[in-house]
């Protein structure tokens, strides 16, 4: 995994590891997220705001106050 960088420098394409202020009431947790530019993702759903989102197991959810980001480890390093 790469070094933690300020969220302002995060790439707005692809998935990254996000460090958020709180997740489920626990400080300093991480999640895999990506930037969504906002608008209508699906025509018959209401528009969303631009921001960092993650998959919560049933839908995309807005990431709560991401502070830092890091590259995800590649698969070769995990095996």
Tab-separated table of C-alpha atoms in Angstrom:
chain	number	residue	atom	x	y	z
A	1	UNK	CA	0.000	0.000	0.000
A	2	UNK	CA	1.186	3.517	-0.721
A	3	UNK	CA	1.662	6.385	1.687
A	4	UNK	CA	-1.353	8.328	2.963
A	5	UNK	CA	-1.893	11.551	1.001
A	6	UNK	CA	-4.232	14.513	1.672
A	7	UNK	CA	-7.698	13.883	0.200
A	8	UNK	CA	-7.376	17.013	-1.972
A	9	UNK	CA	-4.703	15.194	-4.025
A	10	UNK	CA	-6.753	12.023	-4.619
A	11	UNK	CA	-7.358	10.895	-8.200
A	12	UNK	CA	-10.958	11.254	-9.308
A	13	UNK	CA	-10.860	8.075	-11.398
A	14	UNK	CA	-10.741	4.512	-10.116
A	15	UNK	CA	-10.881	3.104	-6.604
A	16	UNK	CA	-8.654	4.218	-3.734
A	17	UNK	CA	-8.378	3.497	-0.039
A	18	UNK	CA	-10.040	6.307	1.926
A	19	UNK	CA	-9.386	7.204	5.559
A	20	UNK	CA	-12.509	8.809	7.064
A	21	UNK	CA	-12.991	10.756	10.303
A	22	UNK	CA	-15.700	8.361	11.528
A	23	UNK	CA	-17.246	5.128	10.304
A	24	UNK	CA	-20.092	3.693	12.325
A	25	UNK	CA	-19.023	5.969	15.177
A	26	UNK	CA	-15.427	4.674	15.205
A	27	UNK	CA	-12.701	7.259	14.383
A	28	UNK	CA	-9.987	6.765	11.791
A	29	UNK	CA	-11.468	3.870	9.825
A	30	UNK	CA	-10.756	3.046	6.177
A	31	UNK	CA	-12.875	2.000	3.219
A	32	UNK	CA	-12.526	1.471	-0.514
A	33	UNK	CA	-14.154	4.329	-2.364
A	34	UNK	CA	-14.290	6.288	-5.574
A	35	UNK	CA	-15.278	9.789	-6.719
A	36	UNK	CA	-18.706	10.250	-8.271
A	37	UNK	CA	-19.219	13.497	-10.175
A	38	UNK	CA	-22.879	13.842	-9.245
A	39	UNK	CA	-26.044	14.068	-11.258
A	40	UNK	CA	-28.142	11.120	-12.375
A	41	UNK	CA	-26.321	7.781	-12.149
A	42	UNK	CA	-29.521	5.952	-13.128
A	43	UNK	CA	-32.228	7.831	-15.005
A	44	UNK	CA	-35.165	6.987	-12.733
A	45	UNK	CA	-33.324	7.708	-9.461
A	46	UNK	CA	-32.885	11.132	-7.863
A	47	UNK	CA	-29.631	12.944	-8.626
A	48	UNK	CA	-26.703	12.657	-6.214
A	49	UNK	CA	-24.183	15.267	-5.087
A	50	UNK	CA	-20.595	15.040	-6.254
A	51	UNK	CA	-18.330	13.389	-3.694
A	52	UNK	CA	-16.594	10.263	-2.409
A	53	UNK	CA	-18.756	7.123	-2.294
A	54	UNK	CA	-18.318	3.477	-1.304
A	55	UNK	CA	-20.350	0.290	-1.781
A	56	UNK	CA	-22.028	-0.592	1.529
A	57	UNK	CA	-23.209	-4.026	0.437
A	58	UNK	CA	-26.559	-2.910	-0.941
A	59	UNK	CA	-26.007	0.514	-2.493
A	60	UNK	CA	-23.472	3.299	-2.929
A	61	UNK	CA	-23.227	5.440	0.195
A	62	UNK	CA	-21.505	8.777	0.694
A	63	UNK	CA	-18.162	8.480	2.517
A	64	UNK	CA	-18.248	10.553	5.710
A	65	UNK	CA	-15.535	13.213	5.719
A	66	UNK	CA	-12.603	11.487	4.006
A	67	UNK	CA	-9.324	13.043	5.150
A	68	UNK	CA	-6.650	11.006	3.332
A	69	UNK	CA	-6.267	8.480	0.539
A	70	UNK	CA	-3.784	5.778	-0.510
A	71	UNK	CA	-3.364	3.483	-3.484
A	72	UNK	CA	-4.938	0.066	-3.089
A	73	UNK	CA	-2.415	-2.773	-2.891
A	74	UNK	CA	-2.191	-4.684	-6.163
A	75	UNK	CA	-3.233	-8.347	-6.298
A	76	UNK	CA	0.369	-9.549	-6.695
A	77	UNK	CA	1.263	-8.225	-3.229
A	78	UNK	CA	-1.747	-9.936	-1.626
A	79	UNK	CA	-0.909	-13.488	-2.719
